[in-house]
Amino acid sequence: MENIFLIAQIIGFCAMCFSVAAWQVKEPRKIYALYVPSSLLWSLQYCLLGAPVGAIISICSASKDAGLAFADPKHKKYFLCAYLLLIIIFGCYFYQSTISIFPIFAAFFLNITILLTDQRSFISRSTIISQFCFIYYNLHNDAWMAMLCSCFVILSSIIGMARHEKWVIGKCYKTFMPSIIKSLFFTPKSRALL
């Protein structure tokens, strides 16, 4: 049993490497192409850890990303709608407990932003919400590499928002965290939808 856990973490590390490589690429099609092996490895990790909803969502994600990488960009809404429908159907079918809902929410929040390419602040905040859902699910299923990857995504999103939205961040320990929270949740309406 301990060997399976260790193998799952190694597979998760490999999946995280593909994810990190995807973040370094600029072209959307190549990003989606790199997410295909990443999602398949996440799926294998979840299977080994006994987390069927995470495994199914990862397989559906690999299919969706393959479609987005190789199909005509004007068809992306069809791939996305099919993906969202599949994760809801499979999520309900493989439902085990309340924990099973979190990866469904995470996948929904993360992927609905694909249609909103011009809403950068909404995309970043939706990504952060999705990653907190994934962290909770991964923590419950001992998917440590997936949890670490989610933390990287949150940190990267916050840094990106701070740069593009030109956040004013406090310089001392008393004002640093409050200024981050204020910028994250209370940005002017001209720069954010939330």
PDB file of C-alpha atoms in Angstrom:
ATOM      1  CA  MET A   1       0.000   0.000   0.000  1.00  0.00           C
ATOM      2  CA  GLU A   2       2.853   2.368   0.828  1.00  0.00           C
ATOM      3  CA  ASN A   3       4.466   1.624  -2.553  1.00  0.00           C
ATOM      4  CA  ILE A   4       1.245   2.576  -4.382  1.00  0.00           C
ATOM      5  CA  PHE A   5       1.131   5.873  -2.479  1.00  0.00           C
ATOM      6  CA  LEU A   6       4.750   6.616  -3.401  1.00  0.00           C
ATOM      7  CA  ILE A   7       4.181   5.710  -7.069  1.00  0.00           C
ATOM      8  CA  ALA A   8       1.105   7.967  -7.114  1.00  0.00           C
ATOM      9  CA  GLN A   9       3.192  10.876  -5.803  1.00  0.00           C
ATOM     10  CA  ILE A  10       5.913  10.263  -8.432  1.00  0.00           C
ATOM     11  CA  ILE A  11       3.272  10.215 -11.175  1.00  0.00           C
ATOM     12  CA  GLY A  12       1.815  13.403  -9.691  1.00  0.00           C
ATOM     13  CA  PHE A  13       5.245  15.020  -9.809  1.00  0.00           C
ATOM     14  CA  CYS A  14       5.552  14.131 -13.518  1.00  0.00           C
ATOM     15  CA  ALA A  15       2.073  15.564 -14.147  1.00  0.00           C
ATOM     16  CA  MET A  16       3.085  18.751 -12.343  1.00  0.00           C
ATOM     17  CA  CYS A  17       6.191  19.021 -14.557  1.00  0.00           C
ATOM     18  CA  PHE A  18       3.998  18.945 -17.687  1.00  0.00           C
ATOM     19  CA  SER A  19       1.740  21.594 -16.129  1.00  0.00           C
ATOM     20  CA  VAL A  20       4.674  23.857 -15.299  1.00  0.00           C
ATOM     21  CA  ALA A  21       6.048  23.381 -18.837  1.00  0.00           C
ATOM     22  CA  ALA A  22       2.638  24.404 -20.233  1.00  0.00           C
ATOM     23  CA  TRP A  23       2.754  27.654 -18.239  1.00  0.00           C
ATOM     24  CA  GLN A  24       5.993  28.611 -19.997  1.00  0.00           C
ATOM     25  CA  VAL A  25       4.482  28.347 -23.476  1.00  0.00           C
ATOM     26  CA  LYS A  26       2.776  31.343 -25.096  1.00  0.00           C
ATOM     27  CA  GLU A  27       0.730  29.718 -27.859  1.00  0.00           C
ATOM     28  CA  PRO A  28      -2.698  28.437 -26.629  1.00  0.00           C
ATOM     29  CA  ARG A  29      -2.685  25.317 -28.823  1.00  0.00           C
ATOM     30  CA  LYS A  30       0.682  24.209 -27.421  1.00  0.00           C
ATOM     31  CA  ILE A  31      -0.510  24.894 -23.877  1.00  0.00           C
ATOM     32  CA  TYR A  32      -3.533  22.646 -24.407  1.00  0.00           C
ATOM     33  CA  ALA A  33      -1.335  19.990 -26.037  1.00  0.00           C
ATOM     34  CA  LEU A  34       0.937  19.928 -22.966  1.00  0.00           C
ATOM     35  CA  TYR A  35      -2.092  19.650 -20.695  1.00  0.00           C
ATOM     36  CA  VAL A  36      -3.099  16.347 -22.355  1.00  0.00           C
ATOM     37  CA  PRO A  37      -0.260  14.212 -20.870  1.00  0.00           C
ATOM     38  CA  SER A  38      -0.517  16.189 -17.648  1.00  0.00           C
ATOM     39  CA  SER A  39      -4.222  15.361 -17.281  1.00  0.00           C
ATOM     40  CA  LEU A  40      -3.650  11.699 -18.134  1.00  0.00           C
ATOM     41  CA  LEU A  41      -0.957  11.476 -15.452  1.00  0.00           C
ATOM     42  CA  TRP A  42      -3.211  13.231 -12.918  1.00  0.00           C
ATOM     43  CA  SER A  43      -5.888  10.677 -13.782  1.00  0.00           C
ATOM     44  CA  LEU A  44      -3.482   7.796 -13.137  1.00  0.00           C
ATOM     45  CA  GLN A  45      -2.468   9.372  -9.833  1.00  0.00           C
ATOM     46  CA  TYR A  46      -6.106   9.700  -8.729  1.00  0.00           C
ATOM     47  CA  CYS A  47      -6.807   6.075  -9.741  1.00  0.00           C
ATOM     48  CA  LEU A  48      -3.923   4.867  -7.583  1.00  0.00           C
ATOM     49  CA  LEU A  49      -5.155   7.004  -4.671  1.00  0.00           C
ATOM     50  CA  GLY A  50      -8.741   5.731  -4.981  1.00  0.00           C
ATOM     51  CA  ALA A  51     -10.256   9.071  -6.052  1.00  0.00           C
ATOM     52  CA  PRO A  52     -12.567   8.179  -8.981  1.00  0.00           C
ATOM     53  CA  VAL A  53     -14.118  11.631  -9.509  1.00  0.00           C
ATOM     54  CA  GLY A  54     -10.688  13.236  -9.835  1.00  0.00           C
ATOM     55  CA  ALA A  55      -9.621  10.488 -12.255  1.00  0.00           C
ATOM     56  CA  ILE A  56     -12.709  10.856 -14.455  1.00  0.00           C
ATOM     57  CA  ILE A  57     -12.462  14.658 -14.523  1.00  0.00           C
ATOM     58  CA  SER A  58      -8.791  14.376 -15.502  1.00  0.00           C
ATOM     59  CA  ILE A  59      -9.601  11.993 -18.360  1.00  0.00           C
ATOM     60  CA  CYS A  60     -12.361  14.341 -19.549  1.00  0.00           C
ATOM     61  CA  SER A  61      -9.887  17.238 -19.278  1.00  0.00           C
ATOM     62  CA  ALA A  62      -7.363  15.386 -21.438  1.00  0.00           C
ATOM     63  CA  SER A  63     -10.031  14.825 -24.098  1.00  0.00           C
ATOM     64  CA  LYS A  64     -11.156  18.450 -23.963  1.00  0.00           C
ATOM     65  CA  ASP A  65      -7.578  19.761 -24.139  1.00  0.00           C
ATOM     66  CA  ALA A  66      -6.787  17.499 -27.093  1.00  0.00           C
ATOM     67  CA  GLY A  67      -9.827  18.900 -28.867  1.00  0.00           C
ATOM     68  CA  LEU A  68      -8.835  22.483 -28.078  1.00  0.00           C
ATOM     69  CA  ALA A  69      -5.241  21.839 -29.193  1.00  0.00           C
ATOM     70  CA  PHE A  70      -6.020  20.278 -32.547  1.00  0.00           C
ATOM     71  CA  ALA A  71      -9.505  21.440 -33.602  1.00  0.00           C
ATOM     72  CA  ASP A  72     -10.614  24.688 -35.192  1.00  0.00           C
ATOM     73  CA  PRO A  73     -10.640  27.451 -32.513  1.00  0.00           C
ATOM     74  CA  LYS A  74     -14.186  28.480 -33.469  1.00  0.00           C
ATOM     75  CA  HIS A  75     -15.380  25.091 -32.155  1.00  0.00           C
ATOM     76  CA  LYS A  76     -13.934  25.536 -28.648  1.00  0.00           C
ATOM     77  CA  LYS A  77     -17.352  26.340 -27.154  1.00  0.00           C
ATOM     78  CA  TYR A  78     -18.624  22.906 -28.273  1.00  0.00           C
ATOM     79  CA  PHE A  79     -15.701  21.099 -26.656  1.00  0.00           C
ATOM     80  CA  LEU A  80     -16.191  23.138 -23.503  1.00  0.00           C
ATOM     81  CA  CYS A  81     -19.951  22.503 -23.307  1.00  0.00           C
ATOM     82  CA  ALA A  82     -19.452  18.768 -23.897  1.00  0.00           C
ATOM     83  CA  TYR A  83     -16.727  18.728 -21.233  1.00  0.00           C
ATOM     84  CA  LEU A  84     -18.859  20.526 -18.629  1.00  0.00           C
ATOM     85  CA  LEU A  85     -21.785  18.201 -19.335  1.00  0.00           C
ATOM     86  CA  LEU A  86     -19.557  15.118 -19.034  1.00  0.00           C
ATOM     87  CA  ILE A  87     -17.979  16.157 -15.737  1.00  0.00           C
ATOM     88  CA  ILE A  88     -21.413  16.787 -14.236  1.00  0.00           C
ATOM     89  CA  ILE A  89     -22.774  13.422 -15.461  1.00  0.00           C
ATOM     90  CA  PHE A  90     -19.713  11.402 -14.416  1.00  0.00           C
ATOM     91  CA  GLY A  91     -19.360  13.391 -11.200  1.00  0.00           C
ATOM     92  CA  CYS A  92     -22.922  12.485 -10.225  1.00  0.00           C
ATOM     93  CA  TYR A  93     -22.429   8.848 -11.245  1.00  0.00           C
ATOM     94  CA  PHE A  94     -19.201   8.405  -9.243  1.00  0.00           C
ATOM     95  CA  TYR A  95     -20.359  10.542  -6.318  1.00  0.00           C
ATOM     96  CA  GLN A  96     -19.041   9.159  -3.003  1.00  0.00           C
ATOM     97  CA  SER A  97     -19.389  12.005  -0.514  1.00  0.00           C
ATOM     98  CA  THR A  98     -19.493  15.792  -0.363  1.00  0.00           C
ATOM     99  CA  ILE A  99     -15.773  15.803  -1.163  1.00  0.00           C
ATOM    100  CA  SER A 100     -16.649  14.492  -4.645  1.00  0.00           C
ATOM    101  CA  ILE A 101     -18.353  17.799  -5.487  1.00  0.00           C
ATOM    102  CA  PHE A 102     -15.174  19.869  -5.083  1.00  0.00           C
ATOM    103  CA  PRO A 103     -13.334  18.720  -8.240  1.00  0.00           C
ATOM    104  CA  ILE A 104     -16.548  19.280 -10.232  1.00  0.00           C
ATOM    105  CA  PHE A 105     -16.776  22.861  -8.946  1.00  0.00           C
ATOM    106  CA  ALA A 106     -13.055  23.335  -9.552  1.00  0.00           C
ATOM    107  CA  ALA A 107     -13.244  22.084 -13.137  1.00  0.00           C
ATOM    108  CA  PHE A 108     -16.311  24.234 -13.797  1.00  0.00           C
ATOM    109  CA  PHE A 109     -14.759  27.453 -12.419  1.00  0.00           C
ATOM    110  CA  LEU A 110     -11.475  26.799 -14.210  1.00  0.00           C
ATOM    111  CA  ASN A 111     -12.903  25.933 -17.615  1.00  0.00           C
ATOM    112  CA  ILE A 112     -15.781  28.388 -17.929  1.00  0.00           C
ATOM    113  CA  THR A 113     -13.119  31.092 -18.255  1.00  0.00           C
ATOM    114  CA  ILE A 114     -12.000  29.632 -21.611  1.00  0.00           C
ATOM    115  CA  LEU A 115     -14.927  31.495 -23.167  1.00  0.00           C
ATOM    116  CA  LEU A 116     -13.954  34.775 -21.474  1.00  0.00           C
ATOM    117  CA  THR A 117     -10.624  35.577 -23.074  1.00  0.00           C
ATOM    118  CA  ASP A 118     -11.095  39.342 -22.643  1.00  0.00           C
ATOM    119  CA  GLN A 119     -11.933  39.227 -18.904  1.00  0.00           C
ATOM    120  CA  ARG A 120      -8.443  38.810 -17.420  1.00  0.00           C
ATOM    121  CA  SER A 121      -9.328  39.768 -13.832  1.00  0.00           C
ATOM    122  CA  PHE A 122     -12.324  37.412 -13.769  1.00  0.00           C
ATOM    123  CA  ILE A 123     -10.214  34.587 -15.216  1.00  0.00           C
ATOM    124  CA  SER A 124      -7.533  35.022 -12.535  1.00  0.00           C
ATOM    125  CA  ARG A 125     -10.009  35.097  -9.671  1.00  0.00           C
ATOM    126  CA  SER A 126     -11.972  32.151 -11.045  1.00  0.00           C
ATOM    127  CA  THR A 127      -8.703  30.213 -11.358  1.00  0.00           C
ATOM    128  CA  ILE A 128      -7.890  30.905  -7.700  1.00  0.00           C
ATOM    129  CA  ILE A 129     -11.354  29.744  -6.573  1.00  0.00           C
ATOM    130  CA  SER A 130     -10.974  26.550  -8.602  1.00  0.00           C
ATOM    131  CA  GLN A 131      -7.564  25.826  -7.115  1.00  0.00           C
ATOM    132  CA  PHE A 132      -8.875  26.128  -3.552  1.00  0.00           C
ATOM    133  CA  CYS A 133     -11.526  23.537  -4.458  1.00  0.00           C
ATOM    134  CA  PHE A 134      -8.794  21.281  -5.876  1.00  0.00           C
ATOM    135  CA  ILE A 135      -6.627  21.786  -2.773  1.00  0.00           C
ATOM    136  CA  TYR A 136      -9.453  20.655  -0.502  1.00  0.00           C
ATOM    137  CA  TYR A 137     -10.111  17.585  -2.663  1.00  0.00           C
ATOM    138  CA  ASN A 138      -6.410  16.751  -3.002  1.00  0.00           C
ATOM    139  CA  LEU A 139      -5.822  17.144   0.720  1.00  0.00           C
ATOM    140  CA  HIS A 140      -8.630  14.705   1.422  1.00  0.00           C
ATOM    141  CA  ASN A 141      -7.217  12.171  -1.078  1.00  0.00           C
ATOM    142  CA  ASP A 142      -3.511  12.548  -0.183  1.00  0.00           C
ATOM    143  CA  ALA A 143      -2.673  13.895  -3.657  1.00  0.00           C
ATOM    144  CA  TRP A 144       0.271  15.957  -2.422  1.00  0.00           C
ATOM    145  CA  MET A 145       1.782  16.803  -5.810  1.00  0.00           C
ATOM    146  CA  ALA A 146      -1.594  17.954  -7.136  1.00  0.00           C
ATOM    147  CA  MET A 147      -2.000  20.107  -4.035  1.00  0.00           C
ATOM    148  CA  LEU A 148       1.465  21.604  -4.562  1.00  0.00           C
ATOM    149  CA  CYS A 149       0.625  22.301  -8.212  1.00  0.00           C
ATOM    150  CA  SER A 150      -2.571  24.108  -7.114  1.00  0.00           C
ATOM    151  CA  CYS A 151      -0.539  26.240  -4.711  1.00  0.00           C
ATOM    152  CA  PHE A 152       1.800  27.187  -7.582  1.00  0.00           C
ATOM    153  CA  VAL A 153      -1.199  28.161  -9.726  1.00  0.00           C
ATOM    154  CA  ILE A 154      -2.626  30.354  -6.932  1.00  0.00           C
ATOM    155  CA  LEU A 155       0.715  32.055  -6.344  1.00  0.00           C
ATOM    156  CA  SER A 156       1.268  32.603 -10.067  1.00  0.00           C
ATOM    157  CA  SER A 157      -2.258  34.026 -10.477  1.00  0.00           C
ATOM    158  CA  ILE A 158      -1.818  36.445  -7.585  1.00  0.00           C
ATOM    159  CA  ILE A 159       1.564  37.631  -8.899  1.00  0.00           C
ATOM    160  CA  GLY A 160       0.075  38.088 -12.381  1.00  0.00           C
ATOM    161  CA  MET A 161      -2.858  40.072 -11.007  1.00  0.00           C
ATOM    162  CA  ALA A 162      -0.576  42.259  -8.903  1.00  0.00           C
ATOM    163  CA  ARG A 163       1.520  43.090 -11.969  1.00  0.00           C
ATOM    164  CA  HIS A 164      -1.290  43.680 -14.470  1.00  0.00           C
ATOM    165  CA  GLU A 165      -3.702  45.429 -12.109  1.00  0.00           C
ATOM    166  CA  LYS A 166      -0.886  47.469 -10.526  1.00  0.00           C
ATOM    167  CA  TRP A 167      -1.756  46.610  -6.939  1.00  0.00           C
ATOM    168  CA  VAL A 168      -0.551  48.905  -4.167  1.00  0.00           C
ATOM    169  CA  ILE A 169       0.853  46.518  -1.551  1.00  0.00           C
ATOM    170  CA  GLY A 170       1.779  47.458   2.010  1.00  0.00           C
ATOM    171  CA  LYS A 171       5.467  47.340   2.864  1.00  0.00           C
ATOM    172  CA  CYS A 172       5.324  46.257   6.529  1.00  0.00           C
ATOM    173  CA  TYR A 173       3.984  43.078   8.125  1.00  0.00           C
ATOM    174  CA  LYS A 174       0.846  44.889   9.410  1.00  0.00           C
ATOM    175  CA  THR A 175      -0.254  46.194   6.024  1.00  0.00           C
ATOM    176  CA  PHE A 176       1.047  43.534   3.633  1.00  0.00           C
ATOM    177  CA  MET A 177      -1.684  40.873   3.992  1.00  0.00           C
ATOM    178  CA  PRO A 178      -4.614  43.334   4.319  1.00  0.00           C
ATOM    179  CA  SER A 179      -3.490  45.132   1.146  1.00  0.00           C
ATOM    180  CA  ILE A 180      -3.272  41.781  -0.730  1.00  0.00           C
ATOM    181  CA  ILE A 181      -6.788  40.810   0.414  1.00  0.00           C
ATOM    182  CA  LYS A 182      -8.171  44.238  -0.465  1.00  0.00           C
ATOM    183  CA  SER A 183      -6.642  44.080  -3.953  1.00  0.00           C
ATOM    184  CA  LEU A 184      -7.765  40.498  -4.475  1.00  0.00           C
ATOM    185  CA  PHE A 185     -11.402  40.970  -3.488  1.00  0.00           C
ATOM    186  CA  PHE A 186     -12.117  44.681  -3.705  1.00  0.00           C
ATOM    187  CA  THR A 187     -10.602  45.860  -6.976  1.00  0.00           C
ATOM    188  CA  PRO A 188     -12.282  48.709  -8.857  1.00  0.00           C
ATOM    189  CA  LYS A 189     -15.125  47.618 -11.150  1.00  0.00           C
ATOM    190  CA  SER A 190     -13.235  48.906 -14.157  1.00  0.00           C
ATOM    191  CA  ARG A 191     -10.557  46.259 -13.582  1.00  0.00           C
ATOM    192  CA  ALA A 192     -12.530  43.315 -12.198  1.00  0.00           C
ATOM    193  CA  LEU A 193     -15.903  41.659 -12.325  1.00  0.00           C
ATOM    194  CA  LEU A 194     -15.800  40.452  -8.709  1.00  0.00           C
TER     195      LEU A 194
END
